[in-house]
């Protein structure tokens, strides 16, 4: 723990935030750390949110992320929008990619029914006219983390993860999916906000891609298996979307791929984030034991 009581990853993010905002003439005093996962997300005074990316491919991916968010907003799709008054985004500082977004004042928790509806509408949108990545290897970031974060894994864990990732990647390639669509990429209920006027917006487009719609759908089903969503939540989601993923023959394989995907962020962050250091052994233990229903957490249990 660093001075001031912050873990190293959070302290690094606060430092980067102050320096970047100082260069741009943006007031970072009183910034609130809202989330620390794949991004460090800060709320500034006024109506801005700053996202500092930790993913290894963020520098190459974020220009398209920003472009897609603007394109969707211009089409009237309910999404957050980048702060266009700050040019040159993503801003690269200290090897990190920094982006600025409009803050959405929210009230209440959105429902999985609303998530199903907004994803149904997203998947009906055309593929935008920009060089979007194809979702051909959903475990690439996990593979990268296993290869480059050896200090947080035992030799046995690295070997098991490497073999398991190779197996699941092969099974993913054999899945028979529908036509490719515009994917959000991380279509979890926490990435939906209900605005003050009651309508919902989708945020966090870092995983945007073109690929099988099943990848966006699996998050909610996986949320029941691992993160406390109820059976009713899943039923409402499926009804609102108009299709039930459980009826698809590839459902079991996709859930296993999603399980493995959910380990990568904690391998990357374990050195600097106490929660990742706590959560990583829990997830690895259940995976190696073949326990497909052990409870996982997004934050430290109360």
PDB file of C-alpha atoms in Angstrom:
ATOM      1  CA  UNK A   1       0.000   0.000   0.000  1.00  0.00           C
ATOM      2  CA  UNK A   2       1.346   3.419  -0.955  1.00  0.00           C
ATOM      3  CA  UNK A   3       1.221   6.612   1.034  1.00  0.00           C
ATOM      4  CA  UNK A   4      -2.295   7.910   1.438  1.00  0.00           C
ATOM      5  CA  UNK A   5      -3.723   4.409   1.742  1.00  0.00           C
ATOM      6  CA  UNK A   6      -4.111   3.740  -2.001  1.00  0.00           C
ATOM      7  CA  UNK A   7      -2.950   0.487  -3.621  1.00  0.00           C
ATOM      8  CA  UNK A   8      -0.147   0.892  -6.214  1.00  0.00           C
ATOM      9  CA  UNK A   9      -2.393   0.566  -9.285  1.00  0.00           C
ATOM     10  CA  UNK A  10      -4.779   3.240  -8.018  1.00  0.00           C
ATOM     11  CA  UNK A  11      -1.915   5.519  -6.992  1.00  0.00           C
ATOM     12  CA  UNK A  12      -0.372   5.216 -10.469  1.00  0.00           C
ATOM     13  CA  UNK A  13      -3.729   6.054 -12.059  1.00  0.00           C
ATOM     14  CA  UNK A  14      -4.233   9.129  -9.854  1.00  0.00           C
ATOM     15  CA  UNK A  15      -0.746  10.328 -10.760  1.00  0.00           C
ATOM     16  CA  UNK A  16      -1.366   9.920 -14.481  1.00  0.00           C
ATOM     17  CA  UNK A  17      -4.716  11.664 -14.156  1.00  0.00           C
ATOM     18  CA  UNK A  18      -3.176  14.719 -12.494  1.00  0.00           C
ATOM     19  CA  UNK A  19      -0.380  14.985 -15.063  1.00  0.00           C
ATOM     20  CA  UNK A  20      -2.583  14.547 -18.143  1.00  0.00           C
ATOM     21  CA  UNK A  21      -5.237  16.945 -16.893  1.00  0.00           C
ATOM     22  CA  UNK A  22      -2.510  19.436 -15.978  1.00  0.00           C
ATOM     23  CA  UNK A  23      -1.185  19.376 -19.539  1.00  0.00           C
ATOM     24  CA  UNK A  24      -4.664  19.912 -20.959  1.00  0.00           C
ATOM     25  CA  UNK A  25      -5.725  22.594 -18.503  1.00  0.00           C
ATOM     26  CA  UNK A  26      -8.479  20.385 -17.066  1.00  0.00           C
ATOM     27  CA  UNK A  27      -9.212  20.632 -13.342  1.00  0.00           C
ATOM     28  CA  UNK A  28      -8.609  17.242 -11.697  1.00  0.00           C
ATOM     29  CA  UNK A  29      -9.031  18.403  -8.104  1.00  0.00           C
ATOM     30  CA  UNK A  30     -11.498  16.253  -6.202  1.00  0.00           C
ATOM     31  CA  UNK A  31     -11.459  13.491  -8.847  1.00  0.00           C
ATOM     32  CA  UNK A  32     -13.322  10.378  -7.723  1.00  0.00           C
ATOM     33  CA  UNK A  33     -12.110   6.881  -8.653  1.00  0.00           C
ATOM     34  CA  UNK A  34     -15.278   5.133  -9.826  1.00  0.00           C
ATOM     35  CA  UNK A  35     -13.846   1.831 -11.071  1.00  0.00           C
ATOM     36  CA  UNK A  36     -10.528   0.022 -11.330  1.00  0.00           C
ATOM     37  CA  UNK A  37     -10.688  -2.994 -13.638  1.00  0.00           C
ATOM     38  CA  UNK A  38      -9.711  -2.943 -17.299  1.00  0.00           C
ATOM     39  CA  UNK A  39      -9.689   0.830 -16.928  1.00  0.00           C
ATOM     40  CA  UNK A  40      -9.201   3.263 -14.108  1.00  0.00           C
ATOM     41  CA  UNK A  41     -12.342   5.397 -14.393  1.00  0.00           C
ATOM     42  CA  UNK A  42     -12.489   8.828 -12.747  1.00  0.00           C
ATOM     43  CA  UNK A  43     -15.326  11.304 -12.351  1.00  0.00           C
ATOM     44  CA  UNK A  44     -14.196  14.941 -12.619  1.00  0.00           C
ATOM     45  CA  UNK A  45     -16.081  18.017 -11.520  1.00  0.00           C
ATOM     46  CA  UNK A  46     -18.721  18.964 -14.032  1.00  0.00           C
ATOM     47  CA  UNK A  47     -19.714  16.469 -16.682  1.00  0.00           C
ATOM     48  CA  UNK A  48     -16.538  14.563 -17.592  1.00  0.00           C
ATOM     49  CA  UNK A  49     -15.320  11.035 -16.998  1.00  0.00           C
ATOM     50  CA  UNK A  50     -11.681  10.068 -17.624  1.00  0.00           C
ATOM     51  CA  UNK A  51     -10.717   6.503 -18.509  1.00  0.00           C
ATOM     52  CA  UNK A  52      -7.114   5.337 -18.188  1.00  0.00           C
ATOM     53  CA  UNK A  53      -6.674   2.020 -19.964  1.00  0.00           C
ATOM     54  CA  UNK A  54      -4.627  -0.882 -18.585  1.00  0.00           C
ATOM     55  CA  UNK A  55      -5.166  -3.416 -21.397  1.00  0.00           C
ATOM     56  CA  UNK A  56      -2.036  -4.097 -23.482  1.00  0.00           C
ATOM     57  CA  UNK A  57      -3.705  -3.373 -26.834  1.00  0.00           C
ATOM     58  CA  UNK A  58      -5.479  -0.172 -25.770  1.00  0.00           C
ATOM     59  CA  UNK A  59      -3.195   2.163 -27.717  1.00  0.00           C
ATOM     60  CA  UNK A  60      -4.113   0.548 -31.037  1.00  0.00           C
ATOM     61  CA  UNK A  61      -7.756  -0.173 -30.224  1.00  0.00           C
ATOM     62  CA  UNK A  62      -9.035   3.081 -28.725  1.00  0.00           C
ATOM     63  CA  UNK A  63      -9.097   5.287 -31.861  1.00  0.00           C
ATOM     64  CA  UNK A  64     -11.711   2.949 -33.328  1.00  0.00           C
ATOM     65  CA  UNK A  65     -13.573   2.777 -29.995  1.00  0.00           C
ATOM     66  CA  UNK A  66     -13.916   6.558 -29.983  1.00  0.00           C
ATOM     67  CA  UNK A  67     -14.984   6.626 -33.630  1.00  0.00           C
ATOM     68  CA  UNK A  68     -17.653   3.953 -33.131  1.00  0.00           C
ATOM     69  CA  UNK A  69     -19.099   5.707 -30.079  1.00  0.00           C
ATOM     70  CA  UNK A  70     -19.374   8.979 -32.021  1.00  0.00           C
ATOM     71  CA  UNK A  71     -20.868   7.188 -35.032  1.00  0.00           C
ATOM     72  CA  UNK A  72     -23.517   5.466 -32.913  1.00  0.00           C
ATOM     73  CA  UNK A  73     -24.356   8.668 -31.020  1.00  0.00           C
ATOM     74  CA  UNK A  74     -24.765  10.525 -34.323  1.00  0.00           C
ATOM     75  CA  UNK A  75     -27.209   7.830 -35.448  1.00  0.00           C
ATOM     76  CA  UNK A  76     -29.277   8.333 -32.289  1.00  0.00           C
ATOM     77  CA  UNK A  77     -28.227   5.104 -30.598  1.00  0.00           C
ATOM     78  CA  UNK A  78     -28.350   5.489 -26.787  1.00  0.00           C
ATOM     79  CA  UNK A  79     -24.680   5.622 -25.877  1.00  0.00           C
ATOM     80  CA  UNK A  80     -22.193   7.823 -24.060  1.00  0.00           C
ATOM     81  CA  UNK A  81     -20.188  10.206 -26.197  1.00  0.00           C
ATOM     82  CA  UNK A  82     -16.531  11.270 -26.044  1.00  0.00           C
ATOM     83  CA  UNK A  83     -15.737  14.850 -25.040  1.00  0.00           C
ATOM     84  CA  UNK A  84     -15.119  16.252 -28.503  1.00  0.00           C
ATOM     85  CA  UNK A  85     -13.699  19.512 -27.141  1.00  0.00           C
ATOM     86  CA  UNK A  86     -10.550  17.630 -26.126  1.00  0.00           C
ATOM     87  CA  UNK A  87      -8.700  16.871 -29.392  1.00  0.00           C
ATOM     88  CA  UNK A  88      -6.167  14.198 -30.143  1.00  0.00           C
ATOM     89  CA  UNK A  89      -7.783  11.360 -28.244  1.00  0.00           C
ATOM     90  CA  UNK A  90      -6.697   8.856 -27.159  1.00  0.00           C
ATOM     91  CA  UNK A  91      -4.009  10.823 -25.361  1.00  0.00           C
ATOM     92  CA  UNK A  92      -0.931   8.702 -24.711  1.00  0.00           C
ATOM     93  CA  UNK A  93       0.935   9.431 -21.494  1.00  0.00           C
ATOM     94  CA  UNK A  94       3.357   7.210 -19.604  1.00  0.00           C
ATOM     95  CA  UNK A  95       2.544   4.323 -21.911  1.00  0.00           C
ATOM     96  CA  UNK A  96      -1.171   4.540 -21.027  1.00  0.00           C
ATOM     97  CA  UNK A  97      -4.070   5.586 -23.243  1.00  0.00           C
ATOM     98  CA  UNK A  98      -6.378   8.221 -21.771  1.00  0.00           C
ATOM     99  CA  UNK A  99      -9.844   9.161 -23.037  1.00  0.00           C
ATOM    100  CA  UNK A 100     -12.447  11.711 -21.907  1.00  0.00           C
ATOM    101  CA  UNK A 101     -16.193  10.981 -21.951  1.00  0.00           C
ATOM    102  CA  UNK A 102     -19.415  12.795 -21.118  1.00  0.00           C
ATOM    103  CA  UNK A 103     -20.674  12.011 -17.628  1.00  0.00           C
ATOM    104  CA  UNK A 104     -24.171  10.514 -17.478  1.00  0.00           C
ATOM    105  CA  UNK A 105     -26.188  11.382 -14.386  1.00  0.00           C
ATOM    106  CA  UNK A 106     -28.027   8.195 -13.515  1.00  0.00           C
ATOM    107  CA  UNK A 107     -30.712   7.007 -11.152  1.00  0.00           C
ATOM    108  CA  UNK A 108     -31.665   3.477 -10.181  1.00  0.00           C
ATOM    109  CA  UNK A 109     -30.296   0.203 -11.487  1.00  0.00           C
ATOM    110  CA  UNK A 110     -31.164  -0.819 -15.055  1.00  0.00           C
ATOM    111  CA  UNK A 111     -32.760  -4.193 -15.648  1.00  0.00           C
ATOM    112  CA  UNK A 112     -31.687  -7.139 -17.739  1.00  0.00           C
ATOM    113  CA  UNK A 113     -34.864  -6.576 -19.742  1.00  0.00           C
ATOM    114  CA  UNK A 114     -33.541  -3.151 -20.748  1.00  0.00           C
ATOM    115  CA  UNK A 115     -30.160  -4.700 -21.551  1.00  0.00           C
ATOM    116  CA  UNK A 116     -31.815  -7.284 -23.806  1.00  0.00           C
ATOM    117  CA  UNK A 117     -33.696  -4.582 -25.700  1.00  0.00           C
ATOM    118  CA  UNK A 118     -30.683  -2.346 -26.239  1.00  0.00           C
ATOM    119  CA  UNK A 119     -28.555  -5.273 -27.454  1.00  0.00           C
ATOM    120  CA  UNK A 120     -31.301  -6.374 -29.836  1.00  0.00           C
ATOM    121  CA  UNK A 121     -31.257  -2.867 -31.317  1.00  0.00           C
ATOM    122  CA  UNK A 122     -27.456  -2.733 -31.423  1.00  0.00           C
ATOM    123  CA  UNK A 123     -27.249  -6.014 -33.327  1.00  0.00           C
ATOM    124  CA  UNK A 124     -29.660  -4.596 -35.908  1.00  0.00           C
ATOM    125  CA  UNK A 125     -27.324  -1.654 -36.603  1.00  0.00           C
ATOM    126  CA  UNK A 126     -25.128  -1.872 -39.710  1.00  0.00           C
ATOM    127  CA  UNK A 127     -21.425  -2.467 -39.262  1.00  0.00           C
ATOM    128  CA  UNK A 128     -19.866   1.023 -39.133  1.00  0.00           C
ATOM    129  CA  UNK A 129     -17.560   2.161 -41.944  1.00  0.00           C
ATOM    130  CA  UNK A 130     -14.305   1.922 -40.000  1.00  0.00           C
ATOM    131  CA  UNK A 131     -11.602  -0.734 -39.476  1.00  0.00           C
ATOM    132  CA  UNK A 132     -13.213  -2.688 -36.671  1.00  0.00           C
ATOM    133  CA  UNK A 133     -11.415  -5.736 -35.332  1.00  0.00           C
ATOM    134  CA  UNK A 134     -12.934  -9.165 -35.895  1.00  0.00           C
ATOM    135  CA  UNK A 135     -13.600 -11.228 -32.792  1.00  0.00           C
ATOM    136  CA  UNK A 136     -11.694 -14.314 -33.857  1.00  0.00           C
ATOM    137  CA  UNK A 137      -9.755 -14.985 -30.655  1.00  0.00           C
ATOM    138  CA  UNK A 138     -11.597 -13.867 -27.490  1.00  0.00           C
ATOM    139  CA  UNK A 139      -8.874 -15.310 -25.242  1.00  0.00           C
ATOM    140  CA  UNK A 140      -5.954 -13.389 -26.764  1.00  0.00           C
ATOM    141  CA  UNK A 141      -5.690 -10.970 -23.821  1.00  0.00           C
ATOM    142  CA  UNK A 142      -5.785 -13.831 -21.309  1.00  0.00           C
ATOM    143  CA  UNK A 143      -3.050 -15.631 -23.245  1.00  0.00           C
ATOM    144  CA  UNK A 144      -0.970 -12.437 -23.223  1.00  0.00           C
ATOM    145  CA  UNK A 145      -1.478 -12.016 -19.471  1.00  0.00           C
ATOM    146  CA  UNK A 146      -0.413 -15.608 -18.752  1.00  0.00           C
ATOM    147  CA  UNK A 147       2.741 -15.141 -20.843  1.00  0.00           C
ATOM    148  CA  UNK A 148       3.703 -11.726 -19.411  1.00  0.00           C
ATOM    149  CA  UNK A 149       2.592 -11.857 -15.758  1.00  0.00           C
ATOM    150  CA  UNK A 150       4.512 -14.938 -14.636  1.00  0.00           C
ATOM    151  CA  UNK A 151       5.224 -13.331 -11.261  1.00  0.00           C
ATOM    152  CA  UNK A 152       1.580 -13.726 -10.142  1.00  0.00           C
ATOM    153  CA  UNK A 153       1.191 -17.361 -11.254  1.00  0.00           C
ATOM    154  CA  UNK A 154       2.903 -20.584 -10.239  1.00  0.00           C
ATOM    155  CA  UNK A 155       4.558 -22.716 -12.898  1.00  0.00           C
ATOM    156  CA  UNK A 156       1.738 -25.223 -12.531  1.00  0.00           C
ATOM    157  CA  UNK A 157      -0.924 -22.565 -12.989  1.00  0.00           C
ATOM    158  CA  UNK A 158       0.795 -21.179 -16.088  1.00  0.00           C
ATOM    159  CA  UNK A 159       1.022 -24.645 -17.631  1.00  0.00           C
ATOM    160  CA  UNK A 160      -2.608 -25.464 -16.851  1.00  0.00           C
ATOM    161  CA  UNK A 161      -3.838 -22.107 -18.156  1.00  0.00           C
ATOM    162  CA  UNK A 162      -1.785 -22.403 -21.334  1.00  0.00           C
ATOM    163  CA  UNK A 163      -3.194 -25.848 -22.116  1.00  0.00           C
ATOM    164  CA  UNK A 164      -6.735 -24.824 -21.241  1.00  0.00           C
ATOM    165  CA  UNK A 165      -6.591 -21.656 -23.356  1.00  0.00           C
ATOM    166  CA  UNK A 166      -5.315 -23.676 -26.328  1.00  0.00           C
ATOM    167  CA  UNK A 167      -8.135 -26.193 -25.927  1.00  0.00           C
ATOM    168  CA  UNK A 168     -10.862 -23.554 -25.604  1.00  0.00           C
ATOM    169  CA  UNK A 169      -9.499 -21.540 -28.531  1.00  0.00           C
ATOM    170  CA  UNK A 170      -9.823 -24.621 -30.718  1.00  0.00           C
ATOM    171  CA  UNK A 171     -13.371 -25.273 -29.528  1.00  0.00           C
ATOM    172  CA  UNK A 172     -14.288 -21.612 -30.117  1.00  0.00           C
ATOM    173  CA  UNK A 173     -13.101 -21.943 -33.703  1.00  0.00           C
ATOM    174  CA  UNK A 174     -15.440 -24.907 -34.227  1.00  0.00           C
ATOM    175  CA  UNK A 175     -18.578 -23.083 -33.033  1.00  0.00           C
ATOM    176  CA  UNK A 176     -21.345 -22.585 -35.590  1.00  0.00           C
ATOM    177  CA  UNK A 177     -22.566 -19.032 -35.080  1.00  0.00           C
ATOM    178  CA  UNK A 178     -24.911 -16.761 -36.951  1.00  0.00           C
ATOM    179  CA  UNK A 179     -23.919 -13.899 -39.274  1.00  0.00           C
ATOM    180  CA  UNK A 180     -21.445 -11.436 -37.718  1.00  0.00           C
ATOM    181  CA  UNK A 181     -22.907  -8.292 -36.145  1.00  0.00           C
ATOM    182  CA  UNK A 182     -21.661  -5.135 -34.459  1.00  0.00           C
ATOM    183  CA  UNK A 183     -20.712  -6.253 -30.940  1.00  0.00           C
ATOM    184  CA  UNK A 184     -20.454  -4.177 -27.809  1.00  0.00           C
ATOM    185  CA  UNK A 185     -17.963  -6.740 -26.524  1.00  0.00           C
ATOM    186  CA  UNK A 186     -18.589  -6.368 -22.778  1.00  0.00           C
ATOM    187  CA  UNK A 187     -22.374  -6.348 -22.607  1.00  0.00           C
ATOM    188  CA  UNK A 188     -22.678  -6.714 -18.851  1.00  0.00           C
ATOM    189  CA  UNK A 189     -25.476  -5.066 -16.854  1.00  0.00           C
ATOM    190  CA  UNK A 190     -22.955  -2.754 -15.119  1.00  0.00           C
ATOM    191  CA  UNK A 191     -22.233  -1.143 -18.506  1.00  0.00           C
ATOM    192  CA  UNK A 192     -25.822   0.077 -18.793  1.00  0.00           C
ATOM    193  CA  UNK A 193     -26.966   3.296 -17.101  1.00  0.00           C
ATOM    194  CA  UNK A 194     -30.436   4.688 -16.557  1.00  0.00           C
ATOM    195  CA  UNK A 195     -30.460   8.434 -17.103  1.00  0.00           C
ATOM    196  CA  UNK A 196     -32.404  10.930 -15.019  1.00  0.00           C
ATOM    197  CA  UNK A 197     -35.192  10.949 -17.618  1.00  0.00           C
ATOM    198  CA  UNK A 198     -35.554   7.158 -17.428  1.00  0.00           C
ATOM    199  CA  UNK A 199     -33.995   6.036 -20.714  1.00  0.00           C
ATOM    200  CA  UNK A 200     -30.930   3.804 -20.680  1.00  0.00           C
ATOM    201  CA  UNK A 201     -27.556   4.224 -22.390  1.00  0.00           C
ATOM    202  CA  UNK A 202     -24.769   1.760 -23.109  1.00  0.00           C
ATOM    203  CA  UNK A 203     -21.209   2.678 -22.174  1.00  0.00           C
ATOM    204  CA  UNK A 204     -17.681   1.204 -22.128  1.00  0.00           C
ATOM    205  CA  UNK A 205     -17.093   0.351 -25.800  1.00  0.00           C
ATOM    206  CA  UNK A 206     -13.526  -0.881 -25.328  1.00  0.00           C
ATOM    207  CA  UNK A 207     -14.453  -4.361 -26.558  1.00  0.00           C
ATOM    208  CA  UNK A 208     -16.316  -3.219 -29.684  1.00  0.00           C
ATOM    209  CA  UNK A 209     -15.831  -5.614 -32.585  1.00  0.00           C
ATOM    210  CA  UNK A 210     -17.537  -7.484 -35.377  1.00  0.00           C
ATOM    211  CA  UNK A 211     -18.400 -11.047 -34.512  1.00  0.00           C
ATOM    212  CA  UNK A 212     -21.052 -13.520 -33.352  1.00  0.00           C
ATOM    213  CA  UNK A 213     -23.940 -12.006 -31.397  1.00  0.00           C
ATOM    214  CA  UNK A 214     -23.609 -14.884 -28.938  1.00  0.00           C
ATOM    215  CA  UNK A 215     -20.557 -13.165 -27.400  1.00  0.00           C
ATOM    216  CA  UNK A 216     -22.680 -10.198 -26.294  1.00  0.00           C
ATOM    217  CA  UNK A 217     -25.455 -12.447 -25.024  1.00  0.00           C
ATOM    218  CA  UNK A 218     -23.347 -14.789 -22.888  1.00  0.00           C
ATOM    219  CA  UNK A 219     -22.457 -12.131 -20.302  1.00  0.00           C
ATOM    220  CA  UNK A 220     -25.913 -12.201 -18.711  1.00  0.00           C
ATOM    221  CA  UNK A 221     -26.073 -16.002 -18.541  1.00  0.00           C
ATOM    222  CA  UNK A 222     -22.566 -16.049 -17.121  1.00  0.00           C
ATOM    223  CA  UNK A 223     -23.718 -13.429 -14.628  1.00  0.00           C
ATOM    224  CA  UNK A 224     -26.232 -15.898 -13.205  1.00  0.00           C
ATOM    225  CA  UNK A 225     -23.619 -18.640 -12.984  1.00  0.00           C
ATOM    226  CA  UNK A 226     -20.897 -16.542 -11.331  1.00  0.00           C
ATOM    227  CA  UNK A 227     -22.017 -13.076 -10.208  1.00  0.00           C
ATOM    228  CA  UNK A 228     -25.392 -13.316  -8.525  1.00  0.00           C
ATOM    229  CA  UNK A 229     -27.934 -12.575 -11.255  1.00  0.00           C
ATOM    230  CA  UNK A 230     -31.173 -14.480 -10.765  1.00  0.00           C
ATOM    231  CA  UNK A 231     -32.982 -16.944 -13.002  1.00  0.00           C
ATOM    232  CA  UNK A 232     -35.663 -14.275 -13.476  1.00  0.00           C
ATOM    233  CA  UNK A 233     -33.001 -11.811 -14.662  1.00  0.00           C
ATOM    234  CA  UNK A 234     -31.933 -14.262 -17.360  1.00  0.00           C
ATOM    235  CA  UNK A 235     -35.507 -15.053 -18.412  1.00  0.00           C
ATOM    236  CA  UNK A 236     -36.313 -11.350 -18.777  1.00  0.00           C
ATOM    237  CA  UNK A 237     -33.131 -10.762 -20.771  1.00  0.00           C
ATOM    238  CA  UNK A 238     -33.857 -13.631 -23.161  1.00  0.00           C
ATOM    239  CA  UNK A 239     -37.466 -12.531 -23.650  1.00  0.00           C
ATOM    240  CA  UNK A 240     -36.461  -8.926 -24.345  1.00  0.00           C
ATOM    241  CA  UNK A 241     -33.740  -9.914 -26.794  1.00  0.00           C
ATOM    242  CA  UNK A 242     -36.013 -12.396 -28.546  1.00  0.00           C
ATOM    243  CA  UNK A 243     -33.749 -15.458 -28.308  1.00  0.00           C
ATOM    244  CA  UNK A 244     -32.525 -17.759 -25.541  1.00  0.00           C
ATOM    245  CA  UNK A 245     -28.820 -18.576 -25.767  1.00  0.00           C
ATOM    246  CA  UNK A 246     -29.333 -21.769 -23.749  1.00  0.00           C
ATOM    247  CA  UNK A 247     -31.043 -23.327 -26.757  1.00  0.00           C
ATOM    248  CA  UNK A 248     -27.923 -22.893 -28.909  1.00  0.00           C
ATOM    249  CA  UNK A 249     -25.707 -26.014 -29.236  1.00  0.00           C
ATOM    250  CA  UNK A 250     -22.540 -24.033 -28.505  1.00  0.00           C
ATOM    251  CA  UNK A 251     -23.817 -22.672 -25.188  1.00  0.00           C
ATOM    252  CA  UNK A 252     -21.673 -24.896 -22.950  1.00  0.00           C
ATOM    253  CA  UNK A 253     -18.452 -24.141 -24.809  1.00  0.00           C
ATOM    254  CA  UNK A 254     -19.159 -20.410 -24.862  1.00  0.00           C
ATOM    255  CA  UNK A 255     -19.729 -20.375 -21.098  1.00  0.00           C
ATOM    256  CA  UNK A 256     -16.369 -22.068 -20.570  1.00  0.00           C
ATOM    257  CA  UNK A 257     -14.666 -19.526 -22.839  1.00  0.00           C
ATOM    258  CA  UNK A 258     -16.316 -16.705 -20.902  1.00  0.00           C
ATOM    259  CA  UNK A 259     -15.112 -18.239 -17.624  1.00  0.00           C
ATOM    260  CA  UNK A 260     -11.531 -18.190 -18.888  1.00  0.00           C
ATOM    261  CA  UNK A 261     -11.896 -14.665 -20.291  1.00  0.00           C
ATOM    262  CA  UNK A 262     -12.942 -13.415 -16.846  1.00  0.00           C
ATOM    263  CA  UNK A 263      -9.578 -14.441 -15.349  1.00  0.00           C
ATOM    264  CA  UNK A 264      -7.375 -12.270 -17.576  1.00  0.00           C
ATOM    265  CA  UNK A 265      -8.033  -8.892 -15.950  1.00  0.00           C
ATOM    266  CA  UNK A 266      -7.072 -10.215 -12.514  1.00  0.00           C
ATOM    267  CA  UNK A 267      -3.843 -11.759 -13.793  1.00  0.00           C
ATOM    268  CA  UNK A 268      -2.943  -8.360 -15.294  1.00  0.00           C
ATOM    269  CA  UNK A 269      -3.844  -6.358 -12.188  1.00  0.00           C
ATOM    270  CA  UNK A 270      -2.835  -8.711  -9.345  1.00  0.00           C
ATOM    271  CA  UNK A 271       0.495  -6.981  -8.627  1.00  0.00           C
ATOM    272  CA  UNK A 272      -1.022  -3.550  -8.050  1.00  0.00           C
ATOM    273  CA  UNK A 273      -4.630  -4.148  -7.028  1.00  0.00           C
ATOM    274  CA  UNK A 274      -5.516  -5.862  -3.705  1.00  0.00           C
ATOM    275  CA  UNK A 275      -8.913  -6.988  -4.956  1.00  0.00           C
ATOM    276  CA  UNK A 276      -7.443  -8.711  -8.021  1.00  0.00           C
ATOM    277  CA  UNK A 277      -4.868 -10.358  -5.774  1.00  0.00           C
ATOM    278  CA  UNK A 278      -7.736 -11.699  -3.656  1.00  0.00           C
ATOM    279  CA  UNK A 279     -10.059 -12.660  -6.510  1.00  0.00           C
ATOM    280  CA  UNK A 280      -7.543 -14.369  -8.802  1.00  0.00           C
ATOM    281  CA  UNK A 281      -6.968 -17.423  -6.546  1.00  0.00           C
ATOM    282  CA  UNK A 282     -10.728 -17.826  -6.093  1.00  0.00           C
ATOM    283  CA  UNK A 283     -11.328 -17.959  -9.836  1.00  0.00           C
ATOM    284  CA  UNK A 284      -8.334 -20.162 -10.605  1.00  0.00           C
ATOM    285  CA  UNK A 285      -9.251 -22.608  -7.860  1.00  0.00           C
ATOM    286  CA  UNK A 286     -12.800 -23.097  -9.127  1.00  0.00           C
ATOM    287  CA  UNK A 287     -11.606 -23.438 -12.744  1.00  0.00           C
ATOM    288  CA  UNK A 288      -8.947 -26.040 -11.981  1.00  0.00           C
ATOM    289  CA  UNK A 289     -11.429 -28.000  -9.860  1.00  0.00           C
ATOM    290  CA  UNK A 290     -14.005 -27.886 -12.656  1.00  0.00           C
ATOM    291  CA  UNK A 291     -16.507 -26.060 -10.447  1.00  0.00           C
ATOM    292  CA  UNK A 292     -18.693 -24.238 -12.947  1.00  0.00           C
ATOM    293  CA  UNK A 293     -20.919 -22.534 -10.375  1.00  0.00           C
ATOM    294  CA  UNK A 294     -18.621 -21.177  -7.652  1.00  0.00           C
ATOM    295  CA  UNK A 295     -19.477 -17.574  -6.755  1.00  0.00           C
ATOM    296  CA  UNK A 296     -17.131 -14.923  -8.115  1.00  0.00           C
ATOM    297  CA  UNK A 297     -17.095 -11.237  -7.297  1.00  0.00           C
ATOM    298  CA  UNK A 298     -16.764  -7.872  -9.019  1.00  0.00           C
ATOM    299  CA  UNK A 299     -15.688  -6.207  -5.767  1.00  0.00           C
ATOM    300  CA  UNK A 300     -14.716  -7.360  -2.301  1.00  0.00           C
ATOM    301  CA  UNK A 301     -17.701  -9.084  -0.604  1.00  0.00           C
ATOM    302  CA  UNK A 302     -19.266  -7.007   2.124  1.00  0.00           C
TER     303      UNK A 302
END
